[in-house]
mmCIF file of C-alpha atoms in Angstrom:
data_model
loop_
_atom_site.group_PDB
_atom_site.id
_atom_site.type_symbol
_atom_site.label_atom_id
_atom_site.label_comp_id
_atom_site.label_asym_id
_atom_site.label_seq_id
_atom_site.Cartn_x
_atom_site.Cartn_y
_atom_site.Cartn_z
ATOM 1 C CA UNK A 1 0.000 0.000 0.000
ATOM 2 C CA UNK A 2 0.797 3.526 -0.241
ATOM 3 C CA UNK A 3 1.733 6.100 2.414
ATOM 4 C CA UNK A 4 -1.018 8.658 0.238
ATOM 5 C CA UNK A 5 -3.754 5.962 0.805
ATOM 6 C CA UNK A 6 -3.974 6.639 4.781
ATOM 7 C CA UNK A 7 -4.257 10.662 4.067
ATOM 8 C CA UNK A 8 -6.925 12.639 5.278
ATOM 9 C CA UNK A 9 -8.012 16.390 5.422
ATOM 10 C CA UNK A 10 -7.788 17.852 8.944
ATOM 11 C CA UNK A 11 -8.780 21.224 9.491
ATOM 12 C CA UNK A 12 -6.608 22.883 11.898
ATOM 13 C CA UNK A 13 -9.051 23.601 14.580
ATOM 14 C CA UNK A 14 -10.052 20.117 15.391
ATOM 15 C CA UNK A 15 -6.686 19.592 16.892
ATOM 16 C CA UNK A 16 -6.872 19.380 20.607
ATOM 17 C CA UNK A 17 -4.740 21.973 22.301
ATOM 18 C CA UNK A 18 -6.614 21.328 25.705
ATOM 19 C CA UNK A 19 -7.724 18.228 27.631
ATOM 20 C CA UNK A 20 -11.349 18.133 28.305
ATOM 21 C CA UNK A 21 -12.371 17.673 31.984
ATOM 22 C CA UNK A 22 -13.235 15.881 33.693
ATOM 23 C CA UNK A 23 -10.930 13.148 32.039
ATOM 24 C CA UNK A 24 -13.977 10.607 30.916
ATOM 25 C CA UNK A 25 -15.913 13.530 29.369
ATOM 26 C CA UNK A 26 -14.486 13.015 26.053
ATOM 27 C CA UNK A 27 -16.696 11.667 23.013
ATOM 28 C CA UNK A 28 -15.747 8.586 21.647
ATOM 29 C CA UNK A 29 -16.787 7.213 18.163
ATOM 30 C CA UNK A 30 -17.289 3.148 18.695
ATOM 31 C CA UNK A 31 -16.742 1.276 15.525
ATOM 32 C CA UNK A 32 -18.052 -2.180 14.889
ATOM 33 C CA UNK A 33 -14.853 -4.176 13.472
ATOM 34 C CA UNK A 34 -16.895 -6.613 11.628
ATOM 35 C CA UNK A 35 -19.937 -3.820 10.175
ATOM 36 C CA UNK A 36 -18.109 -1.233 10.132
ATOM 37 C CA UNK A 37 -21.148 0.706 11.587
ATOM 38 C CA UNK A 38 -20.326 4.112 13.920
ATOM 39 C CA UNK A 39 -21.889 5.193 17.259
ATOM 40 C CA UNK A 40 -21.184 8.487 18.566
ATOM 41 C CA UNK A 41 -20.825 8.118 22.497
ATOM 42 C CA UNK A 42 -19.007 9.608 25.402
ATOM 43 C CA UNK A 43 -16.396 7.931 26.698
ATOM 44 C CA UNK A 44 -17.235 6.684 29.936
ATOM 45 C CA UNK A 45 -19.955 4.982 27.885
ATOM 46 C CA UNK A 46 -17.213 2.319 27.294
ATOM 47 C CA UNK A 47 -18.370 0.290 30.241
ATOM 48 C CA UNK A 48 -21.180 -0.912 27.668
ATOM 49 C CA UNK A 49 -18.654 -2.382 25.280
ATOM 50 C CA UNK A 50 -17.362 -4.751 27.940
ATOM 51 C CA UNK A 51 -18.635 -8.642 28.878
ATOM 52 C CA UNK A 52 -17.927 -9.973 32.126
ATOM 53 C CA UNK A 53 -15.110 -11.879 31.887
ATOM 54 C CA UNK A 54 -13.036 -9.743 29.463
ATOM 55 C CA UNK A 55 -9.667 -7.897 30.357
ATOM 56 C CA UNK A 56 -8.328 -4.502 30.135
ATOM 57 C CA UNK A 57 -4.796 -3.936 29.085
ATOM 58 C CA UNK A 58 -3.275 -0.605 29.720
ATOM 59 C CA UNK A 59 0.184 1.030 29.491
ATOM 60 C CA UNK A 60 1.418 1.811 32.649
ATOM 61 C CA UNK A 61 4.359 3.995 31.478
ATOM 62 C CA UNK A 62 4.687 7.426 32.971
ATOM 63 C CA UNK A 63 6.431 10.829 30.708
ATOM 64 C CA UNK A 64 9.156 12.027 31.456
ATOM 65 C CA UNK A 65 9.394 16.015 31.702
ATOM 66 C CA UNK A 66 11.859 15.673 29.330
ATOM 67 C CA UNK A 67 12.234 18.806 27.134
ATOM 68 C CA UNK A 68 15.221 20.725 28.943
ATOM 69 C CA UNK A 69 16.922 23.782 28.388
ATOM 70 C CA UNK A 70 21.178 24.099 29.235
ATOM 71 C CA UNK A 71 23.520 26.398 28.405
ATOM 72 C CA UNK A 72 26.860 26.171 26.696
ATOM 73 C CA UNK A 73 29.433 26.322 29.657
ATOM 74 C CA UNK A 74 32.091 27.990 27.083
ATOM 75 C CA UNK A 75 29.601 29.988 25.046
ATOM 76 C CA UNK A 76 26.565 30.777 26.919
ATOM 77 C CA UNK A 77 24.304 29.825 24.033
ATOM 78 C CA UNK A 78 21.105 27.956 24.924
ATOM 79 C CA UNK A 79 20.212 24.385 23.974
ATOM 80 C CA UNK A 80 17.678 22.392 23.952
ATOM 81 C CA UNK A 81 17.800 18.651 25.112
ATOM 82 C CA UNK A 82 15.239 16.136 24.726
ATOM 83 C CA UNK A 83 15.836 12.478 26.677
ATOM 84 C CA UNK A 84 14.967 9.751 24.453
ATOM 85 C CA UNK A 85 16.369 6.399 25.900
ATOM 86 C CA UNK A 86 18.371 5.748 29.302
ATOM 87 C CA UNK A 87 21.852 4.298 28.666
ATOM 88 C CA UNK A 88 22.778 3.872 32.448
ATOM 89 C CA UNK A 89 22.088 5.854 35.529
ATOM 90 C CA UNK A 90 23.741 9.283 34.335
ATOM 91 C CA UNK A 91 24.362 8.346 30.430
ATOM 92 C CA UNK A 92 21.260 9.065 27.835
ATOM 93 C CA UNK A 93 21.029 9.062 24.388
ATOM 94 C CA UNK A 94 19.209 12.810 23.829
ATOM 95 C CA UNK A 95 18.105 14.925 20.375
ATOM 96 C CA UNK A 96 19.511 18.410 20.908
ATOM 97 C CA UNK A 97 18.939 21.473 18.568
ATOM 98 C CA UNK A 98 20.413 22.811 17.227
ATOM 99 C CA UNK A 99 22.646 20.242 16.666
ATOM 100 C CA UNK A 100 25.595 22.075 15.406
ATOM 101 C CA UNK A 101 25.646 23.427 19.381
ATOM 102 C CA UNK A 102 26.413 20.076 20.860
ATOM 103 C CA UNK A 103 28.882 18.592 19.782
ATOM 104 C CA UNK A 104 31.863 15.814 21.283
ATOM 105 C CA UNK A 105 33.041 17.716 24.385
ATOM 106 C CA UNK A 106 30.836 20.251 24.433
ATOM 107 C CA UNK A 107 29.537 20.788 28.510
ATOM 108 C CA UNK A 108 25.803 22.242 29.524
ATOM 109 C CA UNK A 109 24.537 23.373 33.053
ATOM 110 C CA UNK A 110 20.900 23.384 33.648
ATOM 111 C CA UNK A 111 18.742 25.598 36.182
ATOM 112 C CA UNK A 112 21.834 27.397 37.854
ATOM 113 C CA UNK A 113 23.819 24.386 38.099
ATOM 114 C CA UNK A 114 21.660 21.567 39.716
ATOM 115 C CA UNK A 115 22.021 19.556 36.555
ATOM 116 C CA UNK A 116 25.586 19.274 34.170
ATOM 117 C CA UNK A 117 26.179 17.231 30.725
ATOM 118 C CA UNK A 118 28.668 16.292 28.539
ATOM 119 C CA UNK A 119 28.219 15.019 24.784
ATOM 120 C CA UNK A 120 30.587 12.242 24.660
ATOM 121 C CA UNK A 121 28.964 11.091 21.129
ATOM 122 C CA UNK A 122 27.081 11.639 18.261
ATOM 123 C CA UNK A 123 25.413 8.971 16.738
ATOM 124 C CA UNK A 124 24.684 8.276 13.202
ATOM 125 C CA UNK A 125 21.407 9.228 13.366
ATOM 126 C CA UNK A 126 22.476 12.953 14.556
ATOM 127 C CA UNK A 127 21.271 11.798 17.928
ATOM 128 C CA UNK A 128 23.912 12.256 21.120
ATOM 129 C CA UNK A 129 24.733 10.364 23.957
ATOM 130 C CA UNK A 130 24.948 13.180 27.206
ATOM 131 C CA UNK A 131 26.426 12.288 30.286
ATOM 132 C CA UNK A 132 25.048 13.744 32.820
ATOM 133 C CA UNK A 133 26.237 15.343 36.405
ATOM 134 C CA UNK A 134 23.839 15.439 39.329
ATOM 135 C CA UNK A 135 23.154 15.273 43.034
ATOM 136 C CA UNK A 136 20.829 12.978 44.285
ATOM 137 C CA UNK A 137 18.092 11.176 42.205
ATOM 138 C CA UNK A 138 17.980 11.946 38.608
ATOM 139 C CA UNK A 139 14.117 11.927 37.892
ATOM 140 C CA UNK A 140 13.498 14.198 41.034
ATOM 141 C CA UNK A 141 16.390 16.564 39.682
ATOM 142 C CA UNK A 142 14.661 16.044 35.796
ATOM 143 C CA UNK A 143 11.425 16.827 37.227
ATOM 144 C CA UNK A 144 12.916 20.369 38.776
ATOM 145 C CA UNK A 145 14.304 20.853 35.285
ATOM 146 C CA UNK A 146 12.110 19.769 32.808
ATOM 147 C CA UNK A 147 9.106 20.503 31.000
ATOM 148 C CA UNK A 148 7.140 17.846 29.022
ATOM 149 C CA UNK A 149 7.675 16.933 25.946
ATOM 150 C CA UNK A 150 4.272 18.045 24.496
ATOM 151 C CA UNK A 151 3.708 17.235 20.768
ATOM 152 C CA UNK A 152 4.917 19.668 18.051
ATOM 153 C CA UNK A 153 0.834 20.518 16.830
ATOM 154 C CA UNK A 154 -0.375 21.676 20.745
ATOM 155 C CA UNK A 155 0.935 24.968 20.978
ATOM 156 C CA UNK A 156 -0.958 25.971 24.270
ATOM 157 C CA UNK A 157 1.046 26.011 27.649
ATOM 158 C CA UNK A 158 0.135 22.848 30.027
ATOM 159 C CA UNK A 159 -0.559 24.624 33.135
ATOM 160 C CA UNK A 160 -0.319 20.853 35.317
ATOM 161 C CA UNK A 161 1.846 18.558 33.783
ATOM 162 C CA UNK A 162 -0.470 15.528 35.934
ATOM 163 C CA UNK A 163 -2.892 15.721 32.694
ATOM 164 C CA UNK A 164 -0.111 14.696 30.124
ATOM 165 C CA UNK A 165 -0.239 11.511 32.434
ATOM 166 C CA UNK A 166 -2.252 8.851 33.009
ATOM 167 C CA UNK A 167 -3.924 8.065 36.613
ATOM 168 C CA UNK A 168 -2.013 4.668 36.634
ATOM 169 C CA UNK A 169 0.902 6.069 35.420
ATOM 170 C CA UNK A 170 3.998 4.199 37.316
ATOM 171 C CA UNK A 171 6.984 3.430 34.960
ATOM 172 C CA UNK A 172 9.403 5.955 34.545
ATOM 173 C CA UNK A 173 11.059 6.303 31.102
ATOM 174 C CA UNK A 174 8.842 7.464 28.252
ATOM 175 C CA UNK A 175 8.651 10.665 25.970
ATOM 176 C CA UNK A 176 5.176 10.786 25.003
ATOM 177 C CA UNK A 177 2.131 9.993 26.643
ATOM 178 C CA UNK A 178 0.463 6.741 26.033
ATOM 179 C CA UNK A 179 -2.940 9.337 25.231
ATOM 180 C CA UNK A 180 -5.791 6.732 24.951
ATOM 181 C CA UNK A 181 -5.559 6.201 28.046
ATOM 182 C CA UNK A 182 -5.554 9.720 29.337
ATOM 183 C CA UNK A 183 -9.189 9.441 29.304
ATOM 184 C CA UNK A 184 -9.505 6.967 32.049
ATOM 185 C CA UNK A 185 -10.531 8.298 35.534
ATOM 186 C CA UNK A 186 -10.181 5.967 38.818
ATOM 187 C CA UNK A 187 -13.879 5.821 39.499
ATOM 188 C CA UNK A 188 -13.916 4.921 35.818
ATOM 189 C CA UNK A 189 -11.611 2.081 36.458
ATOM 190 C CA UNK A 190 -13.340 0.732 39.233
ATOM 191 C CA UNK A 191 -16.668 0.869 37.951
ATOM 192 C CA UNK A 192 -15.158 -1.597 34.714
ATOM 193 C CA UNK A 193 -13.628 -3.999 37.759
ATOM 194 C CA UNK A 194 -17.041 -4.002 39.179
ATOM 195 C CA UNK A 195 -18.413 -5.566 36.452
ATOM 196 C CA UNK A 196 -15.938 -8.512 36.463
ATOM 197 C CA UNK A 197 -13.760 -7.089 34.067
ATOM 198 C CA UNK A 198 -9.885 -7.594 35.291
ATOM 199 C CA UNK A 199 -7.414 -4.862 34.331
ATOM 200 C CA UNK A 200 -3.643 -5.736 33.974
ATOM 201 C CA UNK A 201 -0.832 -3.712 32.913
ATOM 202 C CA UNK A 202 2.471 -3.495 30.706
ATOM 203 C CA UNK A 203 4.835 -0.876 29.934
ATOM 204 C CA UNK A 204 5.927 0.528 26.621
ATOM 205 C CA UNK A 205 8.156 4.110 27.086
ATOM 206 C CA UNK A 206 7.067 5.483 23.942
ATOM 207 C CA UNK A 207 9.753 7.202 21.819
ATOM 208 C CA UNK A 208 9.490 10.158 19.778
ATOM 209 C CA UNK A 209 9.632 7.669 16.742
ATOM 210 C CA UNK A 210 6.211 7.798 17.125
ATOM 211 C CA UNK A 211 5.962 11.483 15.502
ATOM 212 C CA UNK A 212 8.198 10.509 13.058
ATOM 213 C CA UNK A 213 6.556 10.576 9.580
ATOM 214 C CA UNK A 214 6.311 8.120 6.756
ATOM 215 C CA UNK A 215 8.598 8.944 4.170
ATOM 216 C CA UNK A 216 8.900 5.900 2.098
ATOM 217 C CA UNK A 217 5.862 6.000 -0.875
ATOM 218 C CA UNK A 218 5.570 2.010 -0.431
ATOM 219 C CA UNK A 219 4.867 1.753 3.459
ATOM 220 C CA UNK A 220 6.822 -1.649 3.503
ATOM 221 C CA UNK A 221 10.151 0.198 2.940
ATOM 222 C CA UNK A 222 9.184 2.107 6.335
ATOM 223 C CA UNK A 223 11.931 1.110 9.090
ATOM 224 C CA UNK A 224 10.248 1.633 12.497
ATOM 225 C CA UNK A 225 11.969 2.850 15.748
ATOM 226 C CA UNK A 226 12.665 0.791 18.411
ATOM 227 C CA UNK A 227 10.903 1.367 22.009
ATOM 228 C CA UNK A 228 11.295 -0.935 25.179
ATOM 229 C CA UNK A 229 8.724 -2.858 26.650
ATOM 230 C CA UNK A 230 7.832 -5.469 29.555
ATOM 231 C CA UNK A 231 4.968 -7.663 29.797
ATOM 232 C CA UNK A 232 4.625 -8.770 33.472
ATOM 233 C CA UNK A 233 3.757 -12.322 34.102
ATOM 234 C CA UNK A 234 0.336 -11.604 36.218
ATOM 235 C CA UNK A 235 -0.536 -9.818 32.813
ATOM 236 C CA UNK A 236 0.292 -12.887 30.875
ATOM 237 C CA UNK A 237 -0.973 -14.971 32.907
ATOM 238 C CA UNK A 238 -4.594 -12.607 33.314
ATOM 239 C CA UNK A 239 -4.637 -12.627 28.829
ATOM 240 C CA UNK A 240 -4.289 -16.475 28.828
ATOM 241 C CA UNK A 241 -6.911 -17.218 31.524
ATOM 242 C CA UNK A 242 -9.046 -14.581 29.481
ATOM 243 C CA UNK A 243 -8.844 -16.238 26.382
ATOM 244 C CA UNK A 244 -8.885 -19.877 27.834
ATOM 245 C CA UNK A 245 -12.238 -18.924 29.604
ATOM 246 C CA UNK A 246 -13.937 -17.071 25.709
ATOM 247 C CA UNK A 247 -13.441 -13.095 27.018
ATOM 248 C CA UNK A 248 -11.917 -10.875 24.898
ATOM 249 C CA UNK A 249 -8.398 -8.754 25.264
ATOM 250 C CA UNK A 250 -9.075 -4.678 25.089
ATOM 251 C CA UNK A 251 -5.617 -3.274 24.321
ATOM 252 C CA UNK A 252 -5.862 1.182 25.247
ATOM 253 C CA UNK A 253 -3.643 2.736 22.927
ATOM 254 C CA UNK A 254 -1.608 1.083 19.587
ATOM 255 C CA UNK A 255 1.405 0.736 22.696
ATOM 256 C CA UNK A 256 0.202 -1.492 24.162
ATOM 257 C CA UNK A 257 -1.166 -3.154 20.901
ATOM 258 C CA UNK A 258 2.264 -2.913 19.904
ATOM 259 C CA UNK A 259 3.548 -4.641 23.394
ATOM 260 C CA UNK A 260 1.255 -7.391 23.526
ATOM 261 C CA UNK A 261 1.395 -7.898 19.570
ATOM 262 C CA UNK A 262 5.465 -7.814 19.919
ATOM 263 C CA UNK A 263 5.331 -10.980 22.689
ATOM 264 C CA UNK A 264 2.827 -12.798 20.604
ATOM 265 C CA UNK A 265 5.095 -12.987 17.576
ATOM 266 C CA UNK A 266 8.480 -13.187 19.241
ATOM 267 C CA UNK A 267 7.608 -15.863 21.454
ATOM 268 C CA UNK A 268 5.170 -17.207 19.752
ATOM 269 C CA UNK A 269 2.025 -17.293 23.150
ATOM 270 C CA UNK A 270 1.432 -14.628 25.554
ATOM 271 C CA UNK A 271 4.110 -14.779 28.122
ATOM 272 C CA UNK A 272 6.653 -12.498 30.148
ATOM 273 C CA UNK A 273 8.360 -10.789 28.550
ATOM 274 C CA UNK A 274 11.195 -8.135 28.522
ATOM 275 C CA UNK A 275 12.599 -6.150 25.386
ATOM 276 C CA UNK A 276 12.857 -3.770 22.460
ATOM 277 C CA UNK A 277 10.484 -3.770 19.529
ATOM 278 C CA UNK A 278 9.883 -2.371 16.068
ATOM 279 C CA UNK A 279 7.227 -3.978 15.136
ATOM 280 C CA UNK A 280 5.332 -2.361 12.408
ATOM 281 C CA UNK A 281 1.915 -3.135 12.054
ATOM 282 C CA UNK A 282 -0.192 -2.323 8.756
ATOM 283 C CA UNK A 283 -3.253 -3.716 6.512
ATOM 284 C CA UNK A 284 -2.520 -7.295 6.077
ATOM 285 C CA UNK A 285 -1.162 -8.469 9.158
ATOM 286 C CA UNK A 286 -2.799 -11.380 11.165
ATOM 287 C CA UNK A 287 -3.905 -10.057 14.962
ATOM 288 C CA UNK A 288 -2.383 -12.420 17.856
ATOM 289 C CA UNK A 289 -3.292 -11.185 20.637
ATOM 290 C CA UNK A 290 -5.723 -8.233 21.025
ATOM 291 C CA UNK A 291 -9.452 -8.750 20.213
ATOM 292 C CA UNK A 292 -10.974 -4.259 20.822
ATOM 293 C CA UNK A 293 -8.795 -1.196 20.555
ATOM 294 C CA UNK A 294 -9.490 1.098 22.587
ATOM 295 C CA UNK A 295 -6.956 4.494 20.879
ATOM 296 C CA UNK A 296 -7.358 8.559 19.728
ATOM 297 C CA UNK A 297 -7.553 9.567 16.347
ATOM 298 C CA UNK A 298 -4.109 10.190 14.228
ATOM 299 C CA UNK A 299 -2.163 12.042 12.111
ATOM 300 C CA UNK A 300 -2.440 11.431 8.728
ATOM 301 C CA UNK A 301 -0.057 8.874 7.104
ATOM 302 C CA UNK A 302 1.518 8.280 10.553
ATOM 303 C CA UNK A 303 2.207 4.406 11.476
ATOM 304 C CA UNK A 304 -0.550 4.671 14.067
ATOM 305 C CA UNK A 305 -3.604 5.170 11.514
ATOM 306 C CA UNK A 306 -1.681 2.098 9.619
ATOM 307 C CA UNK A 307 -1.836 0.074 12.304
ATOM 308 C CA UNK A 308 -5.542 0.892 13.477
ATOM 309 C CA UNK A 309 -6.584 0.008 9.622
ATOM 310 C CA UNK A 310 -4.756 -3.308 9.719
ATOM 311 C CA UNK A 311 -7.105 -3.866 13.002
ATOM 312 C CA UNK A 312 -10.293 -2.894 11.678
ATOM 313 C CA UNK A 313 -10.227 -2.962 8.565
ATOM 314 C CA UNK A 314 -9.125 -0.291 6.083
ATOM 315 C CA UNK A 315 -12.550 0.924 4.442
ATOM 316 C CA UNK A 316 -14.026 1.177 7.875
ATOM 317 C CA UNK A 317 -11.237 3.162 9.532
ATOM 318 C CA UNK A 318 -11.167 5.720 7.085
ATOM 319 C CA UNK A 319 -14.745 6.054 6.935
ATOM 320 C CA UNK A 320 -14.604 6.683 10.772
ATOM 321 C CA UNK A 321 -12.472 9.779 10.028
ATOM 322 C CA UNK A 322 -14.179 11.009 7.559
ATOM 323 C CA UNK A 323 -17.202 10.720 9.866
ATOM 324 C CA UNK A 324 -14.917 12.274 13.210
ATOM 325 C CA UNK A 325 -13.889 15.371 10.868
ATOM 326 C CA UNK A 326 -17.728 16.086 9.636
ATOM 327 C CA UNK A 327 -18.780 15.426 13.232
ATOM 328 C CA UNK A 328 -16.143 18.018 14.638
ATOM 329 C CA UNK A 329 -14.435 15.214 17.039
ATOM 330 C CA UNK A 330 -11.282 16.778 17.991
ATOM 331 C CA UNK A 331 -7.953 14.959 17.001
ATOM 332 C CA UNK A 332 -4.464 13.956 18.243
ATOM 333 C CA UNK A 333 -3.025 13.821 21.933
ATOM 334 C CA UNK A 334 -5.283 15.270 23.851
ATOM 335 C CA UNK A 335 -8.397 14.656 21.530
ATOM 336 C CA UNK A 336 -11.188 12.670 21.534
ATOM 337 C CA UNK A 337 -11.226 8.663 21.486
ATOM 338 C CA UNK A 338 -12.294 5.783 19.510
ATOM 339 C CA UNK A 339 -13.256 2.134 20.652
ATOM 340 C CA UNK A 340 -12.722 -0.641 17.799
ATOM 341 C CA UNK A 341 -14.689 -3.604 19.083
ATOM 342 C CA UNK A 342 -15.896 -6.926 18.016
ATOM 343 C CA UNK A 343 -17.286 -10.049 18.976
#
């Protein structure tokens, strides 16, 4: 397939700039995977999509504030620095701009001093790896530093960085938000356990790969990026039981699609797991693992709207966005939400 097959028109102002409160609030389009027909709900209407006896994945990863800002020690010019993946306790491998600013050697101090680095490589990529200097812990020092690492379309100021995470957010280490599931609230949660529904978790630090666009024209020439992932064994174990016993597997958000999808083919069963994946998922490959998809709507030509059409089917998904733009949903990160279910 082509990368110009999964474009769409988006006018500007459905993009999200704000989160909607409070966090279940949100409409949701729910699309029947084998009809293809659309209901326009809220989302804490989702607790009518569930059967006793199903399970509820979710990414338990929590963002890093990890947009910072040093300056040169020899120069004084300003740089940003945006952590990517954690080498070892001090050593990252960061994106800086520009570039040309930060090179081999080149030292940075951070809010007066409480935070030092040194690039002691550039990778092929353009990437560097920073070591860094601190006191203490470094995600307590980060989280003086930082800011998060908000999307490049939200322009608006996040006035509490608590809404660019999830409620179950534990897992320190990724640079995006895992945003379907920003639309879960505890009371949410429990009322989906009440119903005999079991949740479980994984964790998937999401990379900033996952804003990277398609270039290639033929999709299959698309390499993907790499992010880290675990699969506990209590989640393992919770899928198997689930599918031994006829319930169905709701994955929230394409990570931890990705996750469970990853463990499925590597291993070949649902087990625990711990790794890196670049699995790329579009029209044509055979589902595993997850039976509903529980995600937000996505950029145009982006791996994400690939993967959702390879789920449901890729007449129905881009029907449901041409349906979300006439309906005025609102798009991307902090957007509305889409359930993808099935029998």
């Amino acid at each position: 397939m082509k990368r110009s097959d999964f474009y769409y028109e988006l006018p500007k102002e459905l993009i999200a700039q704000t989160p909607v409160e409070p966090r279940d609030s949100s409409r949701m389009l729910a699309v029947n995977r084998q009809t293809g027909e659309l209901f326009h709900r809220v989302f804490s209407d989702i607790t009518e999509y569930f059967r006793p006896g199903d399970c509820l994945i979710l990414n338990n990863t929590r963002v890093l504030p990890a947009r910072m800002y040093g300056e040169r020690i020899d120069t004084g010019s300003v740089v940003e620095f945006l952590l990517l993946n954690q080498r070892s306790f001090d050593t990252w491998e960061v994106i800086t701009g520009p570039g040309k600013k930060a090179r081999v050697g080149h030292k940075f101090t951070f809010a007066d001093g409480i935070l030092t680095a040194e690039i002691i490589e550039v990778l092929a990529d353009g990437n560097r790896i920073a070591k860094f200097g601190f006191e203490g812990n470094f995600f307590e020092v980060i989280d003086k530093v930082g800011e998060m690492p908000l999307p490049h379309y939200i322009t608006e100021r996040l006035e509490d960085k608590e809404r660019y995470q999830t409620v179950y957010a534990k897992e320190q280490g990724s640079a995006a938000a895992p945003t379907a599931g920003l639309h879960f609230t505890p009371e949410l949660m429990e009322k989906i356990r009440s119903m005999g529904v079991e949740i479980g978790f994984v964790t998937l630090h999401v990379g900033l790969g996952t804003f990277r666009p398609v270039k290639a024209d033929n999709i299959e020439e698309h390499h993907m990026h790499s992010e880290h992932y675990h699969l506990p064994a209590e989640t393992a174990e919770l899928i198997n039981r689930t599918k031994a016993d006829g319930g169905r597997v709701f994955a929230v958000g394409t990570t931890c699609c990705r996750t469970l999808e990853s463990v499925a083919t590597f291993r070949g069963e649902i087990c625990e797991d711990d790794g890196w994946t670049n699995i790329f998922i579009y029209p044509g490959y055979e589902f595993k693992c997850i039976d509903c998809l529980v995600t937000n709507f996505h950029l145009p030509e982006s791996t994400l709207i690939m993967l959702v059409s390879a789920f449901c089917g890729y007449e129905n998904t881009m029907n449901a966005y041409k349906v979300a733009v006439e309906e005025k949903y609102r798009f991307f990160s902090f957007g509305d939400a889409c359930v993808f279910y099935g029998e």
